[in-house]
Short mmCIF file of C-alpha atoms in Angstrom, two decimals:
data_model
loop_
_atom_site.label_atom_id
_atom_site.label_comp_id
_atom_site.label_asym_id
_atom_site.label_seq_id
_atom_site.Cartn_x
_atom_site.Cartn_y
_atom_site.Cartn_z
CA MET A 1 131.87 122.33 129.13
CA LYS A 2 133.38 125.46 130.34
CA LYS A 3 134.27 128.33 127.69
CA GLU A 4 137.42 129.65 126.98
CA LYS A 5 137.95 133.37 127.84
CA VAL A 6 138.24 135.08 124.11
CA ILE A 7 140.56 137.85 124.37
CA PRO A 8 139.88 140.76 121.46
CA ILE A 9 142.77 140.67 118.97
CA ASP A 10 143.08 144.60 119.54
CA SER A 11 143.79 144.03 123.11
CA LEU A 12 146.82 141.67 122.67
CA ASP A 13 149.54 144.35 122.91
CA LEU A 14 147.57 146.69 125.01
CA VAL A 15 148.18 147.28 128.63
CA ASP A 16 147.33 149.55 131.80
CA LEU A 17 149.91 151.22 133.61
CA TYR A 18 148.91 151.32 137.35
CA ILE A 19 150.11 153.88 139.82
CA ARG A 20 149.48 154.57 143.75
CA VAL A 21 151.16 156.82 145.85
CA SER A 22 150.79 158.09 149.52
CA THR A 23 151.62 161.53 150.26
CA THR A 24 153.72 160.16 153.01
CA GLU A 25 155.65 157.80 150.61
CA GLN A 26 155.89 160.84 148.29
CA ALA A 27 157.67 162.91 151.00
CA LEU A 28 159.64 160.24 152.46
CA GLU A 29 161.01 157.37 149.36
CA GLY A 30 160.27 159.86 146.41
CA TYR A 31 157.58 157.65 144.95
CA SER A 32 155.96 160.09 142.84
CA VAL A 33 153.27 159.93 140.41
CA ALA A 34 155.25 161.76 137.88
CA GLU A 35 158.53 159.23 138.68
CA GLN A 36 156.37 156.46 138.54
CA GLU A 37 154.91 157.31 135.00
CA HIS A 38 158.16 158.36 133.71
CA ARG A 39 159.71 155.04 134.48
CA LEU A 40 156.85 152.60 133.53
CA ARG A 41 156.59 154.61 129.91
CA GLN A 42 160.31 153.74 129.59
CA TYR A 43 159.25 149.99 130.48
CA CYS A 44 156.66 149.62 127.87
CA ALA A 45 158.88 151.53 124.65
CA ALA A 46 161.55 149.40 125.52
CA MET A 47 159.37 145.81 125.69
CA GLY A 48 156.89 147.59 122.55
CA HIS A 49 154.27 147.24 124.80
CA ARG A 50 150.93 150.12 123.57
CA ILE A 51 149.58 151.76 126.32
CA HIS A 52 145.59 151.79 127.00
CA LYS A 53 145.48 153.73 129.73
CA VAL A 54 147.20 155.23 132.96
CA HIS A 55 145.20 154.55 136.14
CA ILE A 56 146.36 156.82 138.84
CA ASP A 57 145.66 156.59 142.58
CA ALA A 58 147.10 159.64 144.31
CA GLY A 59 147.16 159.98 148.18
CA PHE A 60 145.29 156.34 148.72
CA SER A 61 146.94 154.03 151.29
CA GLY A 62 147.57 150.40 149.89
CA ALA A 63 145.48 148.75 153.08
CA SER A 64 142.73 148.28 151.22
CA LEU A 65 141.09 147.91 147.52
CA ASP A 66 138.46 150.87 147.91
CA ARG A 67 140.34 152.85 145.24
CA PRO A 68 138.77 154.47 141.98
CA GLY A 69 142.30 154.06 139.90
CA ILE A 70 142.45 150.21 140.79
CA LYS A 71 138.66 149.68 140.29
CA GLU A 72 139.05 151.21 136.99
CA THR A 73 142.07 148.67 136.34
CA ILE A 74 139.69 145.66 137.32
CA LYS A 75 137.15 147.01 134.85
CA ASP A 76 139.32 147.25 131.91
CA VAL A 77 140.60 143.60 132.64
CA GLN A 78 137.50 142.14 133.16
CA LYS A 79 136.24 143.79 130.10
CA HIS A 80 139.48 141.93 128.14
CA LEU A 81 140.39 145.56 126.90
CA VAL A 82 143.89 145.09 128.01
CA ARG A 83 146.49 141.81 127.79
CA ARG A 84 149.01 143.00 130.43
CA VAL A 85 148.31 145.34 133.55
CA ILE A 86 151.99 146.76 134.78
CA VAL A 87 153.07 148.28 138.37
CA TRP A 88 156.29 149.74 139.26
CA LYS A 89 156.48 147.76 142.87
CA LEU A 90 154.91 145.11 143.59
CA ASP A 91 153.44 146.84 146.60
CA ARG A 92 151.88 149.76 144.33
CA LEU A 93 149.04 147.46 143.55
CA SER A 94 148.42 146.64 147.65
CA ARG A 95 150.19 146.04 150.83
CA SER A 96 147.80 143.59 151.67
CA GLN A 97 149.15 139.98 150.99
CA LYS A 98 145.43 138.55 150.73
CA ASP A 99 144.23 141.43 148.19
CA THR A 100 147.42 140.57 146.37
CA LEU A 101 146.50 137.11 145.82
CA ILE A 102 142.97 138.24 145.14
CA MET A 103 143.77 140.61 142.35
CA LEU A 104 146.27 137.80 141.47
CA GLU A 105 144.47 134.86 141.11
CA ASP A 106 140.67 136.35 141.00
CA VAL A 107 140.90 139.24 138.37
CA PHE A 108 144.24 138.93 136.03
CA LEU A 109 144.75 134.95 135.81
CA GLU A 110 140.96 134.61 135.57
CA ASN A 111 140.41 137.07 132.92
CA GLY A 112 143.80 135.51 130.91
CA CYS A 113 145.60 139.14 131.83
CA ASP A 114 149.23 139.26 132.71
CA PHE A 115 150.64 141.21 135.86
CA ILE A 116 153.74 142.52 135.57
CA SER A 117 155.82 144.48 138.60
CA MET A 118 159.09 146.24 136.88
CA MET A 119 161.19 146.55 140.15
CA GLU A 120 160.86 142.73 141.43
CA SER A 121 160.72 141.42 137.33
CA PHE A 122 157.60 139.66 138.51
CA ASP A 123 155.71 138.19 135.28
CA THR A 124 152.80 135.74 135.86
CA SER A 125 153.46 134.96 132.29
CA THR A 126 156.51 133.22 132.89
CA SER A 127 157.10 129.79 135.05
CA PHE A 128 158.38 131.87 138.08
CA GLY A 129 156.00 134.36 138.10
CA ARG A 130 153.12 131.52 138.55
CA ALA A 131 155.10 129.83 140.95
CA ILE A 132 155.21 133.03 143.32
CA VAL A 133 151.41 133.35 143.07
CA GLY A 134 151.27 129.81 144.23
CA ILE A 135 153.41 130.62 147.32
CA LEU A 136 151.75 133.71 148.09
CA ALA A 137 148.47 131.27 148.38
CA ALA A 138 150.25 129.19 151.03
CA PHE A 139 150.75 132.18 152.76
CA ALA A 140 147.31 133.56 152.58
CA GLN A 141 146.23 130.15 153.69
CA LEU A 142 148.53 130.49 156.59
CA GLU A 143 146.98 133.71 157.43
CA ARG A 144 143.29 132.50 157.19
CA GLU A 145 144.15 129.71 159.61
CA ASN A 146 145.79 132.04 161.96
CA ILE A 147 142.49 134.40 161.86
CA LYS A 148 140.41 131.28 162.69
CA GLU A 149 142.82 129.92 165.36
CA ARG A 150 142.88 133.54 167.14
CA THR A 151 139.11 134.21 166.71
CA MET A 152 138.68 130.59 168.58
CA MET A 153 140.72 131.79 171.17
CA GLY A 154 139.00 135.09 171.24
CA ARG A 155 135.43 133.25 171.32
CA GLN A 156 136.75 130.97 174.36
CA ALA A 157 138.40 134.13 176.28
CA ARG A 158 134.60 135.87 175.98
CA LEU A 159 132.72 132.79 177.58
CA ALA A 160 135.39 132.21 180.22
CA LYS A 161 134.33 135.82 181.04
CA GLY A 162 130.61 134.80 180.68
CA HIS A 163 129.88 136.88 177.73
CA TYR A 164 127.57 135.05 175.58
CA ASN A 165 128.65 134.30 171.91
CA GLY A 166 126.13 133.67 169.18
CA SER A 167 125.02 135.40 166.29
CA ARG A 168 121.48 135.61 167.41
CA PRO A 169 119.72 136.36 171.00
CA PRO A 170 118.49 133.64 172.26
CA LEU A 171 114.03 134.30 172.90
CA GLY A 172 113.80 136.73 175.53
CA TYR A 173 116.86 138.81 174.92
CA SER A 174 118.50 141.29 172.59
CA PHE A 175 121.86 142.15 172.00
CA ILE A 176 123.27 145.36 173.44
CA PRO A 177 123.75 147.87 170.58
CA GLY A 178 127.59 147.88 169.53
CA SER A 179 128.23 143.92 171.00
CA ASN A 180 126.80 140.29 171.64
CA ASP A 181 126.16 140.96 175.20
CA LEU A 182 122.77 139.83 175.91
CA GLN A 183 119.82 142.58 177.48
CA VAL A 184 116.80 141.83 178.58
CA ASP A 185 113.63 142.14 176.03
CA PRO A 186 111.12 142.62 178.36
CA TYR A 187 108.06 141.78 176.18
CA GLN A 188 109.80 138.34 175.23
CA ALA A 189 111.16 137.54 178.62
CA ALA A 190 107.62 137.32 179.84
CA ILE A 191 107.14 134.66 177.20
CA VAL A 192 109.87 132.51 178.37
CA ARG A 193 108.53 132.66 182.03
CA GLU A 194 104.77 131.63 180.55
CA ILE A 195 106.55 128.47 178.76
CA PHE A 196 108.19 127.31 181.78
CA LYS A 197 104.96 128.22 183.83
CA LEU A 198 102.89 126.02 181.32
CA PHE A 199 105.18 123.65 181.27
CA LEU A 200 105.59 123.01 185.20
CA SER A 201 102.03 123.12 185.53
CA GLY A 202 101.72 120.02 183.64
CA ILE A 203 100.91 121.07 180.07
CA SER A 204 102.42 119.16 177.18
CA ILE A 205 105.14 120.45 174.54
CA ASN A 206 102.83 120.20 171.71
CA ALA A 207 100.14 122.28 173.95
CA ILE A 208 102.54 124.89 174.69
CA ALA A 209 103.56 125.20 171.08
CA ARG A 210 100.09 125.83 169.68
CA LYS A 211 98.81 127.99 172.68
CA MET A 212 102.52 130.25 171.58
CA GLU A 213 101.61 130.11 167.83
CA GLU A 214 97.91 131.39 168.87
CA LYS A 215 99.26 134.30 170.60
CA TYR A 216 102.69 135.09 169.55
CA PRO A 217 102.78 133.79 165.80
CA THR A 218 105.08 136.82 165.08
CA VAL A 219 107.90 136.49 167.61
CA ARG A 220 109.05 132.92 166.30
CA THR A 221 108.23 130.06 164.30
CA TRP A 222 106.64 127.93 167.09
CA ASN A 223 107.00 123.85 167.34
CA ASN A 224 107.81 121.18 169.70
CA THR A 225 111.53 121.69 168.88
CA MET A 226 111.56 125.29 169.84
CA ILE A 227 109.90 124.75 173.14
CA ARG A 228 112.08 121.60 174.23
CA ARG A 229 115.40 124.20 173.27
CA THR A 230 113.96 126.89 175.51
CA LEU A 231 113.31 124.71 178.31
CA LYS A 232 116.87 123.42 178.21
CA ASN A 233 118.50 126.40 177.60
CA PRO A 234 120.85 127.26 180.62
CA VAL A 235 121.07 130.94 179.37
CA TYR A 236 117.69 131.20 181.12
CA ILE A 237 119.28 131.05 184.47
CA GLY A 238 121.97 132.92 183.49
CA LYS A 239 124.91 130.69 182.10
CA VAL A 240 126.78 129.89 179.20
CA ASN A 241 127.59 126.95 177.50
CA ASP A 242 131.71 126.75 176.93
CA ASN A 243 131.47 123.56 175.10
CA GLY A 244 129.53 121.18 178.00
CA ILE A 245 131.02 123.47 180.24
CA LEU A 246 128.46 126.04 182.24
CA ARG A 247 129.84 129.03 183.20
CA ASP A 248 128.29 131.85 184.84
CA GLY A 249 127.21 134.75 182.66
CA ILE A 250 127.20 138.54 182.62
CA HIS A 251 123.52 138.76 181.38
CA GLU A 252 120.31 138.58 183.99
CA PRO A 253 118.84 135.39 184.41
CA LEU A 254 115.10 135.23 183.68
CA ILE A 255 113.96 131.68 185.47
CA SER A 256 114.88 130.69 189.03
CA GLU A 257 117.46 127.48 189.09
CA ILE A 258 114.86 125.43 190.79
CA ASP A 259 112.52 125.77 188.34
CA PHE A 260 114.96 125.42 185.24
CA GLN A 261 115.88 121.93 187.09
CA MET A 262 112.29 121.14 187.79
CA ALA A 263 111.70 121.61 183.91
CA ASN A 264 114.35 119.61 183.17
CA ALA A 265 113.64 116.90 185.53
CA ILE A 266 110.67 116.58 183.99
CA LEU A 267 111.79 115.91 180.56
CA VAL A 268 114.24 113.54 181.77
CA HIS A 269 111.45 111.69 183.11
CA ASN A 270 109.14 111.74 180.09
CA SER A 271 112.00 110.86 177.67
CA LYS A 272 112.51 107.46 179.96
CA ILE A 273 108.77 106.59 179.51
CA LYS A 274 108.82 107.55 175.67
CA LYS A 275 105.27 108.19 174.26
CA GLN A 276 104.41 104.66 174.50
CA SER A 277 102.01 105.56 177.62
CA CYS A 278 100.66 108.83 176.01
CA ARG A 279 99.77 106.97 173.17
CA SER A 280 97.76 104.37 174.89
CA ARG A 281 93.85 105.00 175.81
CA SER A 282 94.66 103.45 179.32
CA LEU A 283 95.67 105.77 182.04
CA LEU A 284 97.83 103.43 183.93
CA THR A 285 100.03 101.77 180.86
CA GLY A 286 103.95 102.17 181.35
CA LEU A 287 103.54 102.73 184.86
CA LEU A 288 102.04 99.53 186.89
CA TYR A 289 105.03 96.80 187.32
CA CYS A 290 104.26 93.19 188.80
CA GLY A 291 105.00 92.90 192.19
CA ASP A 292 106.45 89.55 191.54
CA CYS A 293 108.55 89.54 188.83
CA GLY A 294 109.32 93.11 188.06
CA ALA A 295 107.88 92.95 184.36
CA ARG A 296 105.68 95.53 183.17
CA MET A 297 101.76 95.18 183.20
CA HIS A 298 99.21 95.93 180.26
CA PRO A 299 95.29 95.76 180.01
CA ARG A 300 93.99 92.78 178.42
CA ARG A 301 90.24 91.21 177.97
CA ILE A 302 89.46 88.93 181.25
CA ALA A 303 87.86 86.61 178.42
CA ARG A 304 87.09 86.36 174.41
CA GLY A 305 83.86 88.40 173.88
CA TYR A 306 83.95 89.51 177.69
CA PRO A 307 84.09 93.53 177.60
CA LEU A 308 85.79 93.87 180.71
CA ARG A 309 89.74 94.68 180.70
CA ARG A 310 92.03 94.48 183.72
CA TYR A 311 96.03 94.80 183.86
CA VAL A 312 97.92 91.73 183.23
CA CYS A 313 101.55 90.97 184.25
CA TYR A 314 103.41 90.62 181.11
CA SER A 315 104.86 87.16 182.26
CA VAL A 316 101.62 85.48 182.76
CA SER A 317 99.89 86.89 179.48
CA ARG A 318 103.41 86.06 177.65
CA THR A 319 102.08 88.44 174.95
CA SER A 320 105.62 89.91 174.58
CA LYS A 321 108.77 87.63 174.83
CA SER A 322 111.18 90.61 175.48
CA MET A 323 108.44 91.68 178.25
CA ILE A 324 108.85 88.53 180.02
CA LYS A 325 110.87 88.29 183.20
CA SER A 326 110.19 84.97 184.86
CA ASP A 327 108.56 81.71 183.71
CA HIS A 328 107.27 81.21 187.16
CA CYS A 329 105.34 84.94 188.06
CA THR A 330 102.71 83.94 190.56
CA ASN A 331 100.83 87.33 190.23
CA ARG A 332 97.53 85.98 188.87
CA LEU A 333 94.93 86.74 191.38
CA HIS A 334 94.39 90.28 191.58
CA PRO A 335 90.91 91.39 191.58
CA TYR A 336 90.41 94.75 189.59
CA THR A 337 89.28 95.56 186.29
CA GLN A 338 90.91 97.95 184.45
CA GLU A 339 88.44 100.78 185.29
CA GLU A 340 88.68 99.75 189.13
CA LEU A 341 92.41 99.84 189.34
CA GLU A 342 92.74 103.18 187.39
CA GLN A 343 89.82 104.66 189.96
CA ILE A 344 91.69 103.81 192.79
CA ILE A 345 94.69 106.16 191.22
CA ILE A 346 92.40 108.49 190.41
CA ASP A 347 90.99 108.35 194.05
CA GLU A 348 94.44 108.82 195.66
CA ILE A 349 95.39 111.95 193.50
CA LYS A 350 92.00 113.93 194.36
CA LYS A 351 93.35 113.39 198.19
CA LEU A 352 96.32 115.13 197.23
CA ALA A 353 94.38 118.25 196.14
CA ALA A 354 91.97 118.16 198.87
CA ASP A 355 94.07 117.78 202.01
CA GLU A 356 97.60 118.87 202.90
CA ASP A 357 97.81 116.87 205.56
CA TYR A 358 97.32 113.51 203.76
CA ILE A 359 100.02 115.02 201.28
CA SER A 360 102.41 115.07 204.86
CA GLU A 361 101.00 111.92 205.63
CA VAL A 362 102.26 110.00 202.20
CA ILE A 363 105.61 111.45 202.77
CA ARG A 364 106.34 110.28 206.35
CA ASN A 365 105.08 106.53 205.14
CA SER A 366 107.13 106.53 202.09
CA SER A 367 110.28 104.02 202.20
CA ALA A 368 111.77 105.43 199.16
CA GLU A 369 115.76 106.58 200.52
CA ALA A 370 117.54 109.68 199.26
CA PRO A 371 119.24 108.65 196.33
CA VAL A 372 122.88 108.15 196.75
CA ASP A 373 125.61 110.27 194.56
CA ASP A 374 128.02 107.89 193.40
CA THR A 375 130.34 110.31 191.50
CA GLU A 376 132.61 110.63 193.78
CA LEU A 377 133.42 107.05 193.79
CA PHE A 378 132.83 107.10 189.90
CA GLN A 379 135.80 109.85 189.96
CA GLU A 380 138.69 107.89 191.72
CA ARG A 381 138.22 105.15 190.10
CA ILE A 382 138.36 106.72 186.84
CA GLU A 383 141.60 108.10 188.37
CA GLU A 384 142.69 104.85 189.26
CA LEU A 385 141.76 103.68 185.41
CA ASN A 386 144.32 106.55 184.04
CA ARG A 387 146.65 105.74 186.23
CA GLN A 388 146.99 102.09 185.39
CA THR A 389 146.85 102.98 181.58
CA ASP A 390 149.53 105.46 182.10
CA LYS A 391 151.88 102.59 183.88
CA LEU A 392 151.44 100.45 181.06
CA LEU A 393 152.31 103.08 178.50
CA ASN A 394 155.39 103.97 180.37
CA LEU A 395 156.54 100.53 180.57
CA TYR A 396 155.99 100.06 176.26
CA GLN A 397 157.56 103.37 176.14
CA ILE A 398 160.92 101.98 177.94
CA GLY A 399 160.84 98.63 176.23
CA ALA A 400 160.05 96.82 178.98
CA ILE A 401 157.08 94.90 177.59
CA GLU A 402 155.54 94.51 174.13
CA LEU A 403 152.37 96.24 172.79
CA ASP A 404 150.79 92.91 171.91
CA GLN A 405 151.16 92.24 175.73
CA ILE A 406 149.14 95.19 176.42
CA GLN A 407 146.80 95.79 173.84
CA GLU A 408 144.07 93.88 175.30
CA ARG A 409 144.59 95.30 178.92
CA LEU A 410 144.50 98.67 177.17
CA ALA A 411 141.11 97.83 175.57
CA ALA A 412 140.18 96.82 178.78
CA LEU A 413 140.87 99.74 180.70
CA LYS A 414 139.25 101.92 178.04
CA GLN A 415 135.85 100.39 178.10
CA GLU A 416 135.35 100.48 182.09
CA ARG A 417 136.35 104.38 181.74
CA GLU A 418 133.88 105.07 179.46
CA SER A 419 131.38 103.21 180.73
CA LEU A 420 132.13 104.56 184.30
CA THR A 421 132.58 108.31 182.62
CA ALA A 422 128.78 107.45 180.96
CA ALA A 423 127.49 106.67 184.58
CA MET A 424 128.85 109.20 186.04
CA LYS A 425 127.14 111.73 183.37
CA GLU A 426 123.93 109.90 184.06
CA SER A 427 124.41 110.32 187.78
CA GLN A 428 124.66 114.11 187.72
CA THR A 429 121.89 114.74 185.19
CA LYS A 430 119.63 113.18 187.23
CA THR A 431 117.95 115.82 189.33
CA ASP A 432 115.91 115.78 192.67
CA ILE A 433 112.65 117.21 191.77
CA ASN A 434 111.22 117.28 195.39
CA MET A 435 107.92 119.70 195.09
CA ASP A 436 106.41 121.65 197.99
CA HIS A 437 102.67 120.69 199.14
CA LEU A 438 101.42 123.54 197.03
CA LYS A 439 102.96 122.43 194.16
CA ILE A 440 101.67 118.57 194.57
CA MET A 441 98.20 119.81 195.11
CA SER A 442 98.32 122.25 192.11
CA TYR A 443 99.54 119.02 189.88
CA ALA A 444 96.50 117.38 191.68
CA SER A 445 94.27 119.78 190.53
CA ALA A 446 95.33 120.11 186.97
CA PHE A 447 95.21 116.36 186.61
CA GLN A 448 91.28 116.46 187.59
CA VAL A 449 91.19 119.34 184.88
CA ALA A 450 92.74 117.03 182.37
CA LEU A 451 90.34 114.12 183.11
CA GLU A 452 87.30 116.09 183.01
CA SER A 453 88.83 118.04 179.78
CA GLY A 454 89.11 114.38 178.04
CA ASP A 455 92.74 114.77 176.62
CA PRO A 456 94.74 111.65 177.13
CA GLU A 457 97.96 113.24 176.47
CA TYR A 458 97.16 116.08 178.96
CA THR A 459 96.05 113.40 181.32
CA ASN A 460 98.92 111.02 181.03
CA SER A 461 101.36 113.84 181.08
CA ILE A 462 99.98 115.21 184.32
CA ILE A 463 100.00 111.85 186.01
CA ARG A 464 103.66 111.08 185.65
CA LEU A 465 104.44 113.96 187.08
CA LEU A 466 103.04 112.70 190.37
CA ILE A 467 103.86 109.26 190.02
CA ASP A 468 106.93 107.36 189.28
CA LYS A 469 105.58 104.01 189.03
CA ILE A 470 102.71 101.80 190.72
CA VAL A 471 103.94 98.20 191.93
CA VAL A 472 100.80 95.55 192.23
CA LEU A 473 100.63 92.37 193.70
CA ASN A 474 97.78 90.35 193.91
CA GLU A 475 95.39 93.02 195.80
CA ASP A 476 97.91 95.13 196.86
CA ILE A 477 98.59 98.25 195.74
CA GLU A 478 101.84 100.57 196.10
CA ILE A 479 102.04 103.57 194.23
CA HIS A 480 105.91 105.13 193.93
CA TRP A 481 105.37 109.24 194.15
CA THR A 482 108.08 111.63 192.62
CA PHE A 483 108.00 113.77 195.41
CA CYS A 484 108.88 111.05 197.80
#
């Protein structure tokens, strides 16, 4: 239960007089200290108030509460030494509406002290005085909303001009003294470049986080989220994020756009395959597809009690109902054990590491077609859907049609528009991750190192940088490389 504030009996009739005057006001308007004190003492005599103290701020502006006299007045109120505080005019207390409200609500009323302004007949002990406090509070709220709106407008204007907006600089940068603009921190910038280099060389996010924690324990709190956020942050290619819209920033980039796009394409690729394959001991889990029905393939023992395993189509094994694609799959005859099939793929990757001409041959023989950019088609259809929606709403507004007659059609248009918007966004985020020969050879070499290290997570991560999927139909094997 909240305790009621107890006011000492001795203070029930005591009042503080507060007087403020600036030099300009005294010269132009005659608000002298002596004149104010004379009138306030006359008022107290007429009303029967006993004066506790007179607090004077001579030569102080009313724009701030940083005044010795008002601070002493506040102390008296908080110690419950007085029952009332009296001023000659309301603006003697403060010329700031916000400060006035703070004094009324958080100092005077909070401590059971009334406030009286003699010239305006303003007295918080009356119902009218309390109503005025409510009005002041409403205006103060309006001012806070206006400040918030102006702040937001200023933020948007800064972003539109390429200025960074944030309370803390991202890794690799520091704030230019006196502003929120970014300048390169050479030491941290080298760490950012190292993170991208490690990731593009096939090192997993987990391994990078551990490495950063070992080398730079005091720079940041290193974890998977921190590494992933760094790899996704467009500030490193000289961009600022304006509510999802990337704008050219005025700061210096740390990473080339090619490396940034490559890293984010790999993140997207890895997110699609999730961690299913990484958790499996089988090298090709998540990459193998049946050439007949299109279902995934998984490792399974050839026979009970028999140690050898081979990759089998889910439509054939029927071990997972959700993975079955056909009731009549014919892909039952491929002769490879799990070990043999994996070794075939390993040998193909080793060729990439050893022979640049072989890479060229693989690319020439690839039948993969370049991805089609459907963004323009999506946009045209969305615009058409918007036009149809506008026509229906216009017919409704002029009374030519009832709302229940168009609700179903409007819902269908909205659903199609949302589907197209999602498809267009996905199409735009698909990044071409074509690699040059040196990059392919470096990945292939890293794969061999991963195999020798015995780290299954590292090995699975590297192989998925090179191979998109593998299609097996009986004895035929078709590798779909990511760089073709």
